[in-house]
CSV table of C-alpha atoms and ligand atoms in Angstrom, one decimal:
chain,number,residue,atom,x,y,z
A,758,UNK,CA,-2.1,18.0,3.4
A,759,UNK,CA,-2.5,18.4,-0.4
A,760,UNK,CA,-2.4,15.6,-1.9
A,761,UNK,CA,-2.3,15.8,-6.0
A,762,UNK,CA,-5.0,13.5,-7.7
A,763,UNK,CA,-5.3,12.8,-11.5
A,764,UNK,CA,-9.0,13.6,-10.7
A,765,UNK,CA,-9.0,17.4,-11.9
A,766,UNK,CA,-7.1,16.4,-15.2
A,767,UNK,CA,-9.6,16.8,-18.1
A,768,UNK,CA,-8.7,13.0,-20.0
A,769,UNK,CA,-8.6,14.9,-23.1
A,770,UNK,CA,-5.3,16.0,-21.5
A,771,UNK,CA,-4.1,13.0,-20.5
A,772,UNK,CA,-2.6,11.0,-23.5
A,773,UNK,CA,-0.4,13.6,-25.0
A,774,UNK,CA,1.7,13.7,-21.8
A,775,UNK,CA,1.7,10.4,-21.0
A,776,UNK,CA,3.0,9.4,-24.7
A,777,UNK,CA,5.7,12.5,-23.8
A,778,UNK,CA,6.5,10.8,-20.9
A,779,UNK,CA,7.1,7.1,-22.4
A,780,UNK,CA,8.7,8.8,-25.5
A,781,UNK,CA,11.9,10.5,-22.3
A,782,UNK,CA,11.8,7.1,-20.7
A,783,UNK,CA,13.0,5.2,-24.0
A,784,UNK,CA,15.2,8.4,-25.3
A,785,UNK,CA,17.1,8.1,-21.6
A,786,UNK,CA,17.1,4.3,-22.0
A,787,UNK,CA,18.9,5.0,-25.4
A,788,UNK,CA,21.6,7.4,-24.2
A,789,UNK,CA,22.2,5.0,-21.6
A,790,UNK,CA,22.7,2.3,-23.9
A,791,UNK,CA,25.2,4.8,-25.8
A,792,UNK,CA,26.6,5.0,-22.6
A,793,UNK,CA,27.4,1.6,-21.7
A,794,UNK,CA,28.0,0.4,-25.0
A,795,UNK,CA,25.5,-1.3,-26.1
A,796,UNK,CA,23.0,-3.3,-23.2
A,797,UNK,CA,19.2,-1.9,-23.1
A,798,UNK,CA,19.5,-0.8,-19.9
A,799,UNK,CA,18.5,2.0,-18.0
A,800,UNK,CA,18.9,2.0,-13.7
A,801,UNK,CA,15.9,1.5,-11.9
A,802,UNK,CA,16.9,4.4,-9.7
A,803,UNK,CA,17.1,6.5,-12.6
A,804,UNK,CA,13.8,6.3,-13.5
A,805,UNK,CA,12.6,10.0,-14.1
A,806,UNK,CA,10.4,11.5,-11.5
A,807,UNK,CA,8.1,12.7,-14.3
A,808,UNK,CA,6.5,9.7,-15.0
A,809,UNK,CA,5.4,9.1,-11.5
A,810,UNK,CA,3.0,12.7,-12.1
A,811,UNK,CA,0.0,12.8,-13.9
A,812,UNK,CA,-0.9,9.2,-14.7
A,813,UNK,CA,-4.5,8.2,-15.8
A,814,UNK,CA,-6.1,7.2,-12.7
A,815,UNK,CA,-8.0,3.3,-13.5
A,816,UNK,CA,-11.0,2.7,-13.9
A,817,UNK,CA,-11.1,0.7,-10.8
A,818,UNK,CA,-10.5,2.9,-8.3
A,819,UNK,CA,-13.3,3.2,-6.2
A,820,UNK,CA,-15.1,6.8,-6.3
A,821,UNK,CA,-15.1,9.8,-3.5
A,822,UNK,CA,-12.7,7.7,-1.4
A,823,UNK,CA,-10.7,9.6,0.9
A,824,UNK,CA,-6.8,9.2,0.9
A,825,UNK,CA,-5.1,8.1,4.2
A,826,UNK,CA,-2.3,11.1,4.7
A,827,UNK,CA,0.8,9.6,2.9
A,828,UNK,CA,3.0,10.3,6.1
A,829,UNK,CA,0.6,7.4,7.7
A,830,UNK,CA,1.0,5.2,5.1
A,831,UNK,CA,4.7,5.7,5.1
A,832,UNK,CA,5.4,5.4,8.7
A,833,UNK,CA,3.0,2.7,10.2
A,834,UNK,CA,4.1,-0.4,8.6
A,835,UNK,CA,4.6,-4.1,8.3
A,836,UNK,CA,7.8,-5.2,7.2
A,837,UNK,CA,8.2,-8.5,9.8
A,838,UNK,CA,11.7,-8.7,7.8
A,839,UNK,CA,12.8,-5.7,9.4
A,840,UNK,CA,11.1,-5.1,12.8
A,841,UNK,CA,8.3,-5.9,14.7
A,842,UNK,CA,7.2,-2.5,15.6
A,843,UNK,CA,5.4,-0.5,12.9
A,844,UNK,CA,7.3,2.6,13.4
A,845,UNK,CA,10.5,1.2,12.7
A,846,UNK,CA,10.3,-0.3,9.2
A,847,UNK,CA,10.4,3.1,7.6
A,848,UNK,CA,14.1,4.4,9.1
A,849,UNK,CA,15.7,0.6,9.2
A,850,UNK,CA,14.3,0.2,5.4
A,851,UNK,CA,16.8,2.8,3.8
A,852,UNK,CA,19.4,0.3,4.1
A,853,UNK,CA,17.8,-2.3,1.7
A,854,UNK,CA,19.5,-2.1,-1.8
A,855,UNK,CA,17.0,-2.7,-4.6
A,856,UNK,CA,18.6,-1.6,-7.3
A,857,UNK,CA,19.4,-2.5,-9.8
A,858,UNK,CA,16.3,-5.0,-9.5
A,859,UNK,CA,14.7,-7.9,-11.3
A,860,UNK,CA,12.2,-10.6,-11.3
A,861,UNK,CA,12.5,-14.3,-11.8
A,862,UNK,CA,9.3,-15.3,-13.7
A,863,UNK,CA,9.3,-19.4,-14.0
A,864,UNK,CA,7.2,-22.6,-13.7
A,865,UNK,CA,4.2,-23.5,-15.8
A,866,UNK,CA,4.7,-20.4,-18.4
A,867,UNK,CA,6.4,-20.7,-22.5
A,868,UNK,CA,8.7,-17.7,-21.5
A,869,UNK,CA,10.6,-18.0,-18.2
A,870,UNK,CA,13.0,-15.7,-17.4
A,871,UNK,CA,15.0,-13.5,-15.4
A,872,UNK,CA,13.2,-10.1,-16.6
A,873,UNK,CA,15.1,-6.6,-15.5
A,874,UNK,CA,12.6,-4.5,-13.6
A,875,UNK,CA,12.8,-1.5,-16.3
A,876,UNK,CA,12.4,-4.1,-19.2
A,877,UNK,CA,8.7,-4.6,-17.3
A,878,UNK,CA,8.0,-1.1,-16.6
A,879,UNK,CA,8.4,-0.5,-20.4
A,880,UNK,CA,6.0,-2.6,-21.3
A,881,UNK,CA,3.4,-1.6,-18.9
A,882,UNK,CA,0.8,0.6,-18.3
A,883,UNK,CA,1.2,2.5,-15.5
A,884,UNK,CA,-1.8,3.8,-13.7
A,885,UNK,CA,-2.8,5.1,-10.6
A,886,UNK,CA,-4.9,2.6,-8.4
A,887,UNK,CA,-7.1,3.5,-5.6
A,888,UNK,CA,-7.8,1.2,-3.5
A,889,UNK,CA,-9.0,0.1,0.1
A,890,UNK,CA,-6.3,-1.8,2.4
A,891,UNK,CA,-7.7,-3.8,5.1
A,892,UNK,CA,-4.6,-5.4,7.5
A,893,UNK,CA,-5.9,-8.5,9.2
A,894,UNK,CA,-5.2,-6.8,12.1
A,895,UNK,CA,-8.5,-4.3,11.7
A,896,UNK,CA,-6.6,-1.2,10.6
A,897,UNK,CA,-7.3,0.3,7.2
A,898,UNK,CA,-6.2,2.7,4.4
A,899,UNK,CA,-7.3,3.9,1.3
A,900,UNK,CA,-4.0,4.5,-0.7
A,901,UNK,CA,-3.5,5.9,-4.7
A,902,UNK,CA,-1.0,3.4,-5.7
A,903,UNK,CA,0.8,3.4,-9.0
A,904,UNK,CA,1.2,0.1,-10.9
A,905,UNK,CA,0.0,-1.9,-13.5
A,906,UNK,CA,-2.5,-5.7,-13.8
A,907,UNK,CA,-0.5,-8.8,-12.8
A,908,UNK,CA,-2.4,-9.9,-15.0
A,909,UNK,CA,-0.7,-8.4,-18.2
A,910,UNK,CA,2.7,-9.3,-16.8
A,911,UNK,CA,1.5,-13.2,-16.3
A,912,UNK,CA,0.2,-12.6,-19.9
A,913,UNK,CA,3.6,-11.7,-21.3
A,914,UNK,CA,5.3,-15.0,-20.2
A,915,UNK,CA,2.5,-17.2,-21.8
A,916,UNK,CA,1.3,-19.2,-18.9
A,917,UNK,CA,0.4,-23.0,-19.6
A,918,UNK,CA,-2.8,-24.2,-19.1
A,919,UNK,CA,-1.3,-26.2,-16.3
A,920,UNK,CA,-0.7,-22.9,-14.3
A,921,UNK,CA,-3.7,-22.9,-11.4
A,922,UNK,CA,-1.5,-21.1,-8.8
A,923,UNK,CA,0.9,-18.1,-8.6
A,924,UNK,CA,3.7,-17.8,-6.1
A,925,UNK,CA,5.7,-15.0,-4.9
A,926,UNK,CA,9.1,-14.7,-3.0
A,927,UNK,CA,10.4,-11.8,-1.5
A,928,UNK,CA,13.5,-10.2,-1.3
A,929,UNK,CA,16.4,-12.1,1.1
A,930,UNK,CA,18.9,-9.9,1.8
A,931,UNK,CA,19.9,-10.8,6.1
A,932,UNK,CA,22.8,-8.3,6.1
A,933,UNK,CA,19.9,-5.6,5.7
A,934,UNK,CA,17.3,-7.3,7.0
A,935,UNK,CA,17.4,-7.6,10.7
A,936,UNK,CA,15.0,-10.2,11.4
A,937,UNK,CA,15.8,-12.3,8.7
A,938,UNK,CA,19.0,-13.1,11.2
A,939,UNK,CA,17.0,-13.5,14.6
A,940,UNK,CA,13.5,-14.0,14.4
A,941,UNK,CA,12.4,-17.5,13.6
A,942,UNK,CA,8.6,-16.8,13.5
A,943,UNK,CA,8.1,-16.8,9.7
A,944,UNK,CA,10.1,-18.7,7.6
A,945,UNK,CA,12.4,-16.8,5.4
A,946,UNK,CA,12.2,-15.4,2.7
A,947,UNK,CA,8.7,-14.1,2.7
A,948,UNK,CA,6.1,-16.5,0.3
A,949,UNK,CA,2.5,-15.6,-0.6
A,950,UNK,CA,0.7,-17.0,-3.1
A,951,UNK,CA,-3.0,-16.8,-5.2
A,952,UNK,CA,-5.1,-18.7,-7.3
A,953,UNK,CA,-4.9,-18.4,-11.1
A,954,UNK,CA,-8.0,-16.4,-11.6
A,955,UNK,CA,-7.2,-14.0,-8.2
A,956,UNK,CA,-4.0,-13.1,-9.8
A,957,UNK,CA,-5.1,-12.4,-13.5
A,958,UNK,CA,-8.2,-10.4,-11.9
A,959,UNK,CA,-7.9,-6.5,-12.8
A,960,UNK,CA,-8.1,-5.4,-9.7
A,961,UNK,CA,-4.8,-7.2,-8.8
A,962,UNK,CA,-1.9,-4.6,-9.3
A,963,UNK,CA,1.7,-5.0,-8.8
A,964,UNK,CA,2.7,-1.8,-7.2
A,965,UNK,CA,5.8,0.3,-7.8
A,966,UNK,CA,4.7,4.4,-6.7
A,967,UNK,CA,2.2,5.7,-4.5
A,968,UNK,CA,1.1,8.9,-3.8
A,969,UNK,CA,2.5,10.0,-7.2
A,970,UNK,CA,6.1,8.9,-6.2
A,971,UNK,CA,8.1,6.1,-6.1
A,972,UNK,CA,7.0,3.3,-4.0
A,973,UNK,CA,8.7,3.9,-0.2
A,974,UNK,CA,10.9,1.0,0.7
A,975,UNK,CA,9.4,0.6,3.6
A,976,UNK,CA,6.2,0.3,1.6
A,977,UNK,CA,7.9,-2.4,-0.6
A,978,UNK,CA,9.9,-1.0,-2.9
A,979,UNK,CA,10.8,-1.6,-5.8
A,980,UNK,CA,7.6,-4.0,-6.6
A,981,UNK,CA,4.5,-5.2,-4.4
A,982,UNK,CA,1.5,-6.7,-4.9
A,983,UNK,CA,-1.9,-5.1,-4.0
A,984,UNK,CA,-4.6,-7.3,-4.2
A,985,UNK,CA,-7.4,-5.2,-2.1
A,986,UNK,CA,-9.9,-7.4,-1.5
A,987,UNK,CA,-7.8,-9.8,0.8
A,988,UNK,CA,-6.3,-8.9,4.1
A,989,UNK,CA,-3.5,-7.2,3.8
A,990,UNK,CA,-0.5,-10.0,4.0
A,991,UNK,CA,-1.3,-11.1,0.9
A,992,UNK,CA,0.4,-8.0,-0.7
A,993,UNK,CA,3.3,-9.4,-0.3
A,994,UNK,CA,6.5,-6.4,-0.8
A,995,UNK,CA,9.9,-6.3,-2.4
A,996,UNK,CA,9.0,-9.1,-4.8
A,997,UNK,CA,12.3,-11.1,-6.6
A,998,UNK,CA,10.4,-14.2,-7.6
A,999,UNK,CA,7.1,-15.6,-9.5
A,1000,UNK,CA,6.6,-19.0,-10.3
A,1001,UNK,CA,3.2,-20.4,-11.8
A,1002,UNK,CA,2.5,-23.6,-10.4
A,1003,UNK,CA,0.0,-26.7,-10.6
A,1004,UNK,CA,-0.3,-27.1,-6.4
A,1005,UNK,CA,-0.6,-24.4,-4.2
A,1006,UNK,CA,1.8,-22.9,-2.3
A,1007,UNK,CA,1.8,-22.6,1.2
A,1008,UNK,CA,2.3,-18.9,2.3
A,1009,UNK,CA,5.2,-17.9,5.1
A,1010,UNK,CA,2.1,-17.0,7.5
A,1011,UNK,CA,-0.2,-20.4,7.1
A,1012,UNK,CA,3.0,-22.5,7.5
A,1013,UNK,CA,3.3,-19.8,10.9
A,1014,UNK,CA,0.1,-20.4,12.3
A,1015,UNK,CA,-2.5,-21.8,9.9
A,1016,UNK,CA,-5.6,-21.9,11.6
A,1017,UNK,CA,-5.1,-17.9,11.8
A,1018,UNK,CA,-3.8,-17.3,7.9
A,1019,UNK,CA,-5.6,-19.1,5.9
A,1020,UNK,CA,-4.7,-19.1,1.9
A,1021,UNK,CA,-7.5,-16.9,1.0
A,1022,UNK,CA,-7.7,-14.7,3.9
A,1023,UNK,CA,-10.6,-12.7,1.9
A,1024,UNK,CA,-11.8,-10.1,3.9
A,1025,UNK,CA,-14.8,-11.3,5.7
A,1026,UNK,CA,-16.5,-9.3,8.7
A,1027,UNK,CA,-18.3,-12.3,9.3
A,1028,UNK,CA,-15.6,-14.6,10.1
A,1029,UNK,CA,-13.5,-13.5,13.2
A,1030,UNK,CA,-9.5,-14.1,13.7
A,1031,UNK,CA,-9.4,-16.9,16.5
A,1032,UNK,CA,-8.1,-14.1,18.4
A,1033,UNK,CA,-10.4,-11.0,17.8
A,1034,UNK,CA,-13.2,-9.7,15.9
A,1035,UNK,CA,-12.4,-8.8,12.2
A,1036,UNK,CA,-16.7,-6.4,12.4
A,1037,UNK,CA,-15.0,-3.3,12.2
A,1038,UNK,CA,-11.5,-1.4,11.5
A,1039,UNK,CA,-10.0,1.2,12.5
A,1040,UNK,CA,-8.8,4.0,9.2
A,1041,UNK,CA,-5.2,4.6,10.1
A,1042,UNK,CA,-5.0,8.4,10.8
A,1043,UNK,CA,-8.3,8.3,12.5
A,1044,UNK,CA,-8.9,10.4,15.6
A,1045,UNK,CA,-9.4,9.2,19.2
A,1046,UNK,CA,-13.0,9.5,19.1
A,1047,UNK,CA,-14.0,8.9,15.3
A,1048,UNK,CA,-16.1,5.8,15.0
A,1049,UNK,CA,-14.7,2.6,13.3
A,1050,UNK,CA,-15.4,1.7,10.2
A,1051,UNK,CA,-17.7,-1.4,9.5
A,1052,UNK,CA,-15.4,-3.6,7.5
A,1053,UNK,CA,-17.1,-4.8,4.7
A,1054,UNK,CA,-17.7,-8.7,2.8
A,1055,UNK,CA,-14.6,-8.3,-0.1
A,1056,UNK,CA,-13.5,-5.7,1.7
A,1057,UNK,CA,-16.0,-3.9,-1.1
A,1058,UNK,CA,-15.0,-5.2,-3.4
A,1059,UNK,CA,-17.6,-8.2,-4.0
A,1060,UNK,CA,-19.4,-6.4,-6.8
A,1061,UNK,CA,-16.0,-7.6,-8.8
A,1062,UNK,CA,-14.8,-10.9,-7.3
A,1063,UNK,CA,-17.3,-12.8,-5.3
A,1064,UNK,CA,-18.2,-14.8,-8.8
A,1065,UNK,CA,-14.8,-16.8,-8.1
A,1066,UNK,CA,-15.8,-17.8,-4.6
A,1067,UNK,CA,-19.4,-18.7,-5.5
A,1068,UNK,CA,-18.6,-22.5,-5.1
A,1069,UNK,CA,-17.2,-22.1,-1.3
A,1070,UNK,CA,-18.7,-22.0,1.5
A,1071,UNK,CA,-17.9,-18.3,3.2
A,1072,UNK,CA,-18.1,-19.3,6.8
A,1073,UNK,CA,-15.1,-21.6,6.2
A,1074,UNK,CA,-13.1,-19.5,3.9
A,1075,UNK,CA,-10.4,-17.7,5.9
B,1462,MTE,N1,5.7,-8.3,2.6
B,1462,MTE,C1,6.9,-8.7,3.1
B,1462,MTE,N2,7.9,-9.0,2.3
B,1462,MTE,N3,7.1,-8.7,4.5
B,1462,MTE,C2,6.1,-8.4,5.4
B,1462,MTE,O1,6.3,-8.5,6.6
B,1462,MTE,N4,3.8,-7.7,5.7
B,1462,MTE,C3,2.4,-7.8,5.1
B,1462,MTE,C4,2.3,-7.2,3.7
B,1462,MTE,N5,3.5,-7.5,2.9
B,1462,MTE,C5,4.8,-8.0,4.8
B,1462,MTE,C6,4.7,-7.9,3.4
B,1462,MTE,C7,1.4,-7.2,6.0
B,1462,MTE,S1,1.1,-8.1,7.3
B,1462,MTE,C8,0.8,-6.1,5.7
B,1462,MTE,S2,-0.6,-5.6,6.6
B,1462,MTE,C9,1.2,-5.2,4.6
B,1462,MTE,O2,2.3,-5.7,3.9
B,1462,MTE,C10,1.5,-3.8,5.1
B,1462,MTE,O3,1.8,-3.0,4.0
B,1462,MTE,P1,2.2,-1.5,4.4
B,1462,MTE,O4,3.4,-1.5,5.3
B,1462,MTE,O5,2.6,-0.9,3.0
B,1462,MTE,O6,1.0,-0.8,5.0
């Protein structure tokens, strides 16, 4: 499989296009306000294919990573609003409407607000992100996801000094979401939360491409969170609502079963689930016979965050 990177393009080249490439998005948002007579507002569906190509890749990727093949990515999933079985979230997902599509932005911030997805994407940065995944469940990815910082989003709104913790909901929509009618083993809608710090960190994204497309639904569409050095329930999909808070919140999965979620969940060989061994992973896509991966403190990433933990106690940190 060929998988287009932003690693040949020379960054010489890479402004001019990308200032093209804002420059259609706000001429179509402007014939669409002709349009409609008169509202700023462009569809979220509309959103030219274009812009998804060629994007700077951050800074933060990690180097000589190797991509999972996208058709794993998109076809091996999570989505316990829509099935338990990981091959079924990508067919039962096409039902999920998410568009048109905005976020409810409130609590300790000077600017809340109900904040039209496209009005967001304008004011972002879009780049390509490539990142690590580790599921708690000791499979793994490495997956070039398009997004932009939480942080610059939290930024936007002005958030209080008050703000210590950030809260996310997810989309709740039962009459496409199967399980969100039968299965009583996470509380609807979906909740994850971080610490202050953890989500204004650069390496937090919020997703809304990968693989130089639009972000699969079954992937989380229209907008996830990716925070890579935590296991991967934190990245919570199919966001609707952020609130900044003083108190924690508690996440869908600890109020599950909180002796096996924990609000960190950092990825930590050294610490096992109560139920298996969390040494090594398996890289989705791997052969039969290919060794596991050691799963690593940070998932790898501890160069960048493990100053914010330096105060806990790892061995008691899940
Ligand atoms: N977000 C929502 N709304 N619902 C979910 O069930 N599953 C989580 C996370 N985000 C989940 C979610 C889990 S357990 C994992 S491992 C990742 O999504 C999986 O993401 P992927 O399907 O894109 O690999």
């Amino acid at each position: 499989m060929i998988i287009k990177t932003t690693n040949d393009i020379p960054g010489s080249e890479i402004t001019d296009p990308l200032i093209f490439r804002q420059r259609r998005i706000i001429l179509k948002a402007m014939a669409s306000m002709m349009l409609t007579g008169g509202s700023l507002r462009a569809s979220w569906g509309d959103t030219p294919q274009a812009i998804w190509n060629n994007l700077p890749k951050s800074p933060l990727s990690g180097d000589g990573l190797d991509l999972t093949p996208a058709g794993h990515v998109k076809n091996y999933n999570n989505y316990y609003e829509l099935a338990f079985n990981k091959e079924d979230p990508s067919g039962l997902a096409q039902n999920l409407r998410i568009d048109p599509w905005s976020v409810e932005i409130g609590g300790e911030v000077e600017k809340p607000g109900i904040y039209h997805l496209e009005d967001i994407l304008r004011q972002s940065a879009l780049q390509e992100y490539v990142y690590r995944f580790r599921c708690v469940e000791a499979w793994s990815m490495v997956v070039p996801w398009i997004g932009f910082a939480l942080g610059d989003l939290l930024q936007s709104v002005q958030p209080l000094s008050t703000a210590k913790f950030v809260k996310f909901t997810a989309l709740y929509q039962p009459d496409t979401m199967p399980k969100q009618r039968s299965n009583t083993m996470l509380e609807w809608p979906y909740v994850e939360g971080l610490r202050i710090d953890e989500a204004m960190h650069p390496l937090t994204i919020l997703a809304v491409g990968m693989y130089g497309d639009h972000l699969p639904k079954q992937n989380g569409a229209p907008l996830r969170l990716v925070v890579p050095w935590k296991y991967g329930f934190k990245s919570i999909k199919a966001i609707v609502k952020i609130e900044l808070l003083k108190r924690p919140p508690i996440s869908s999965w600890t109020k599950a079963a909180p002796n096996e979620y924990g609000f960190y969940a950092n990825v930590n060989p050294a610490v096992p689930h109560p139920r298996w061994s969390q040494n090594s992973e398996r890289p989705l896509g791997s052969g039969f016979f290919t060794p596991r991966r050691q799963t690593e403190l940070f998932n790898g990433y501890g160069e960048q965050v493990a100053y914010m933990y330096r105060d806990m106690d790892l061995r008691h940190f899940f």
